[in-house]
Amino acid sequence: MSAIDKPENPAVAESAFLKACRREPVPHTPVWFMRQAGRSLPEYLKVREGIPMLESCMRPELVTEITLQPVRRHGVDAAIYFSDIVVPLKAIGVDLDIKPGVGPVVEQPIRSRADLERLRDLTPEDVSYVTEAIRMLTAELGPTPLIGFAGAPFTLASYLVEGGPSKNHEHTKALMYGDPELWADLLDRLADITAAFLKVQIEAGASAVQLFDSWVGALAPADYRRSVMPASTKVFEAVAPYDVPRIHFGVGTGELLGLMGEAGADVVGVDWRVPMDEAARRVGPGKALQGNLDPAVLFSSREAVETKTREVLDAASGLEGHIFNLGHGVLPTTDPGALTRLTEYVHEQTAR
């Protein structure tokens, strides 16, 4: 399927979420939450009981149910495909597992050129369950857009090189600084894998995609521009012909916001450390912004949540396009009711 015959639902195209991504007038500020499908929901815990994380990502019916749960419960303006950033790596044969309480753990880290050869191209057949799940989802979602997603090359590389989550990314940075040629080849290979994974999702019916560069805030701007941005740009350029909005998000990326927009995103995600109006100044014109309530605020009183939400909305009031989100993912012990109330509050406060 080419970009031209990507399935399109007219009601989805006119949704508040996609209008905001395109920086068009909206009936209300659209809302969705990173990690909205997951551990904060009792219904999620029930359906996932006894099923390992990676296996749950490969069961289309289960993925469909989990992705739909927050749309049903919270009335959010977009669904995000339930998966994990390491799914495409697992699909091409990387020996890894997601260990509860730890995260992705890679059996044999990639540290040499010989190791790089283990990363083959991703084909649609490798992730046929993704195509099946997204087709099921788009049939169920009706006018609600589905966001596809993938991990960005730097974050995937950091897992592969470190062998798992890392606080300081010492092995990653050692490779980046010590063997820039191997590093560039690694990120280029990961850019191809990531782009292929996003294309599968778009061709199956995803209406937008988000590239998560969770760990890239560990880098200085000069290192990002030189050693990371070319690979992220390659991913965004690969999916550009599909003409779906491309969102870019990272944590602790206040110093990188302008560069992350420059890499090719249509929408730049902002964590809670930078006010939205300042983020807009750093990113520059021509981009929509997404964010950025601190997820921990949801543990406070309803009044405090509304006060902090109002601050975000006020700071975003002059933006060309704003999608309300948290500044990172929903924390596992968040009260689901607080998310439902937050969604309603943003819709009420911004109704036009």
PDB file of N, CA, C and O in Angstrom, residues 54 83-92 94 96-98 104-106 149 151 156 159:
ATOM      1  N   LEU A  54       5.834  -8.481  26.601  1.00  0.00           N
ATOM      2  CA  LEU A  54       6.083  -8.617  25.161  1.00  0.00           C
ATOM      3  C   LEU A  54       5.037  -9.504  24.493  1.00  0.00           C
ATOM      4  O   LEU A  54       4.613  -9.232  23.372  1.00  0.00           O
ATOM      5  N   SER A  83       1.885  -0.815  22.829  1.00  0.00           N
ATOM      6  CA  SER A  83       3.035  -1.617  22.421  1.00  0.00           C
ATOM      7  C   SER A  83       4.195  -1.238  23.328  1.00  0.00           C
ATOM      8  O   SER A  83       3.994  -0.680  24.408  1.00  0.00           O
ATOM      9  N   ASP A  84       5.393  -1.534  22.898  1.00  0.00           N
ATOM     10  CA  ASP A  84       6.596  -1.136  23.634  1.00  0.00           C
ATOM     11  C   ASP A  84       7.670  -0.793  22.622  1.00  0.00           C
ATOM     12  O   ASP A  84       7.699  -1.363  21.519  1.00  0.00           O
ATOM     13  N   ILE A  85       8.559   0.122  22.993  1.00  0.00           N
ATOM     14  CA  ILE A  85       9.549   0.568  22.011  1.00  0.00           C
ATOM     15  C   ILE A  85      10.497  -0.540  21.559  1.00  0.00           C
ATOM     16  O   ILE A  85      11.100  -0.440  20.496  1.00  0.00           O
ATOM     17  N   VAL A  86      10.626  -1.625  22.345  1.00  0.00           N
ATOM     18  CA  VAL A  86      11.558  -2.688  21.936  1.00  0.00           C
ATOM     19  C   VAL A  86      10.897  -3.748  21.058  1.00  0.00           C
ATOM     20  O   VAL A  86      11.574  -4.678  20.601  1.00  0.00           O
ATOM     21  N   VAL A  87       9.594  -3.624  20.785  1.00  0.00           N
ATOM     22  CA  VAL A  87       8.905  -4.638  19.970  1.00  0.00           C
ATOM     23  C   VAL A  87       9.573  -4.858  18.615  1.00  0.00           C
ATOM     24  O   VAL A  87       9.809  -6.004  18.216  1.00  0.00           O
ATOM     25  N   PRO A  88       9.943  -3.811  17.862  1.00  0.00           N
ATOM     26  CA  PRO A  88      10.594  -4.082  16.569  1.00  0.00           C
ATOM     27  C   PRO A  88      11.955  -4.766  16.718  1.00  0.00           C
ATOM     28  O   PRO A  88      12.351  -5.537  15.843  1.00  0.00           O
ATOM     29  N   LEU A  89      12.660  -4.497  17.808  1.00  0.00           N
ATOM     30  CA  LEU A  89      13.950  -5.170  18.033  1.00  0.00           C
ATOM     31  C   LEU A  89      13.730  -6.654  18.303  1.00  0.00           C
ATOM     32  O   LEU A  89      14.437  -7.515  17.771  1.00  0.00           O
ATOM     33  N   LYS A  90      12.733  -6.957  19.123  1.00  0.00           N
ATOM     34  CA  LYS A  90      12.379  -8.357  19.382  1.00  0.00           C
ATOM     35  C   LYS A  90      11.967  -9.045  18.080  1.00  0.00           C
ATOM     36  O   LYS A  90      12.326 -10.196  17.815  1.00  0.00           O
ATOM     37  N   ALA A  91      11.236  -8.313  17.248  1.00  0.00           N
ATOM     38  CA  ALA A  91      10.711  -8.889  16.006  1.00  0.00           C
ATOM     39  C   ALA A  91      11.813  -9.272  15.022  1.00  0.00           C
ATOM     40  O   ALA A  91      11.623 -10.175  14.201  1.00  0.00           O
ATOM     41  N   ILE A  92      12.965  -8.599  15.091  1.00  0.00           N
ATOM     42  CA  ILE A  92      14.063  -8.952  14.172  1.00  0.00           C
ATOM     43  C   ILE A  92      15.069  -9.897  14.827  1.00  0.00           C
ATOM     44  O   ILE A  92      16.144 -10.143  14.288  1.00  0.00           O
ATOM     45  N   VAL A  94      16.416  -9.813  18.147  1.00  0.00           N
ATOM     46  CA  VAL A  94      17.275  -9.422  19.268  1.00  0.00           C
ATOM     47  C   VAL A  94      16.814 -10.165  20.520  1.00  0.00           C
ATOM     48  O   VAL A  94      15.614 -10.203  20.822  1.00  0.00           O
ATOM     49  N   LEU A  96      15.992 -10.216  23.862  1.00  0.00           N
ATOM     50  CA  LEU A  96      15.682  -9.279  24.949  1.00  0.00           C
ATOM     51  C   LEU A  96      14.381  -9.676  25.610  1.00  0.00           C
ATOM     52  O   LEU A  96      13.575 -10.416  25.055  1.00  0.00           O
ATOM     53  N   ASP A  97      14.183  -9.154  26.794  1.00  0.00           N
ATOM     54  CA  ASP A  97      12.940  -9.378  27.512  1.00  0.00           C
ATOM     55  C   ASP A  97      12.640  -8.140  28.347  1.00  0.00           C
ATOM     56  O   ASP A  97      13.547  -7.363  28.671  1.00  0.00           O
ATOM     57  N   ILE A  98      11.359  -7.938  28.672  1.00  0.00           N
ATOM     58  CA  ILE A  98      10.980  -6.835  29.547  1.00  0.00           C
ATOM     59  C   ILE A  98      10.772  -7.420  30.935  1.00  0.00           C
ATOM     60  O   ILE A  98       9.836  -8.189  31.154  1.00  0.00           O
ATOM     61  N   PRO A 104      13.319  -3.160  29.720  1.00  0.00           N
ATOM     62  CA  PRO A 104      13.940  -4.018  28.703  1.00  0.00           C
ATOM     63  C   PRO A 104      15.374  -4.400  29.081  1.00  0.00           C
ATOM     64  O   PRO A 104      16.169  -3.543  29.465  1.00  0.00           O
ATOM     65  N   VAL A 105      15.676  -5.677  28.977  1.00  0.00           N
ATOM     66  CA  VAL A 105      17.027  -6.183  29.250  1.00  0.00           C
ATOM     67  C   VAL A 105      17.498  -6.955  28.021  1.00  0.00           C
ATOM     68  O   VAL A 105      16.805  -7.866  27.539  1.00  0.00           O
ATOM     69  N   VAL A 106      18.655  -6.582  27.491  1.00  0.00           N
ATOM     70  CA  VAL A 106      19.213  -7.196  26.280  1.00  0.00           C
ATOM     71  C   VAL A 106      20.278  -8.207  26.688  1.00  0.00           C
ATOM     72  O   VAL A 106      21.226  -7.859  27.408  1.00  0.00           O
ATOM     73  N   PHE A 149       3.313   4.561  17.291  1.00  0.00           N
ATOM     74  CA  PHE A 149       4.523   5.089  17.918  1.00  0.00           C
ATOM     75  C   PHE A 149       5.699   4.133  17.774  1.00  0.00           C
ATOM     76  O   PHE A 149       5.547   2.953  17.453  1.00  0.00           O
ATOM     77  N   GLY A 151      10.125   3.878  19.279  1.00  0.00           N
ATOM     78  CA  GLY A 151      11.264   4.458  19.985  1.00  0.00           C
ATOM     79  C   GLY A 151      12.213   5.079  18.978  1.00  0.00           C
ATOM     80  O   GLY A 151      12.404   4.555  17.877  1.00  0.00           O
ATOM     81  N   LEU A 156      16.660   3.634  21.455  1.00  0.00           N
ATOM     82  CA  LEU A 156      16.843   2.206  21.160  1.00  0.00           C
ATOM     83  C   LEU A 156      18.319   1.823  21.268  1.00  0.00           C
ATOM     84  O   LEU A 156      18.668   0.778  21.831  1.00  0.00           O
ATOM     85  N   TYR A 159      19.447   1.378  24.911  1.00  0.00           N
ATOM     86  CA  TYR A 159      19.071   0.083  25.481  1.00  0.00           C
ATOM     87  C   TYR A 159      19.982  -1.025  24.952  1.00  0.00           C
ATOM     88  O   TYR A 159      20.437  -1.891  25.699  1.00  0.00           O
TER      89      TYR A 159
END
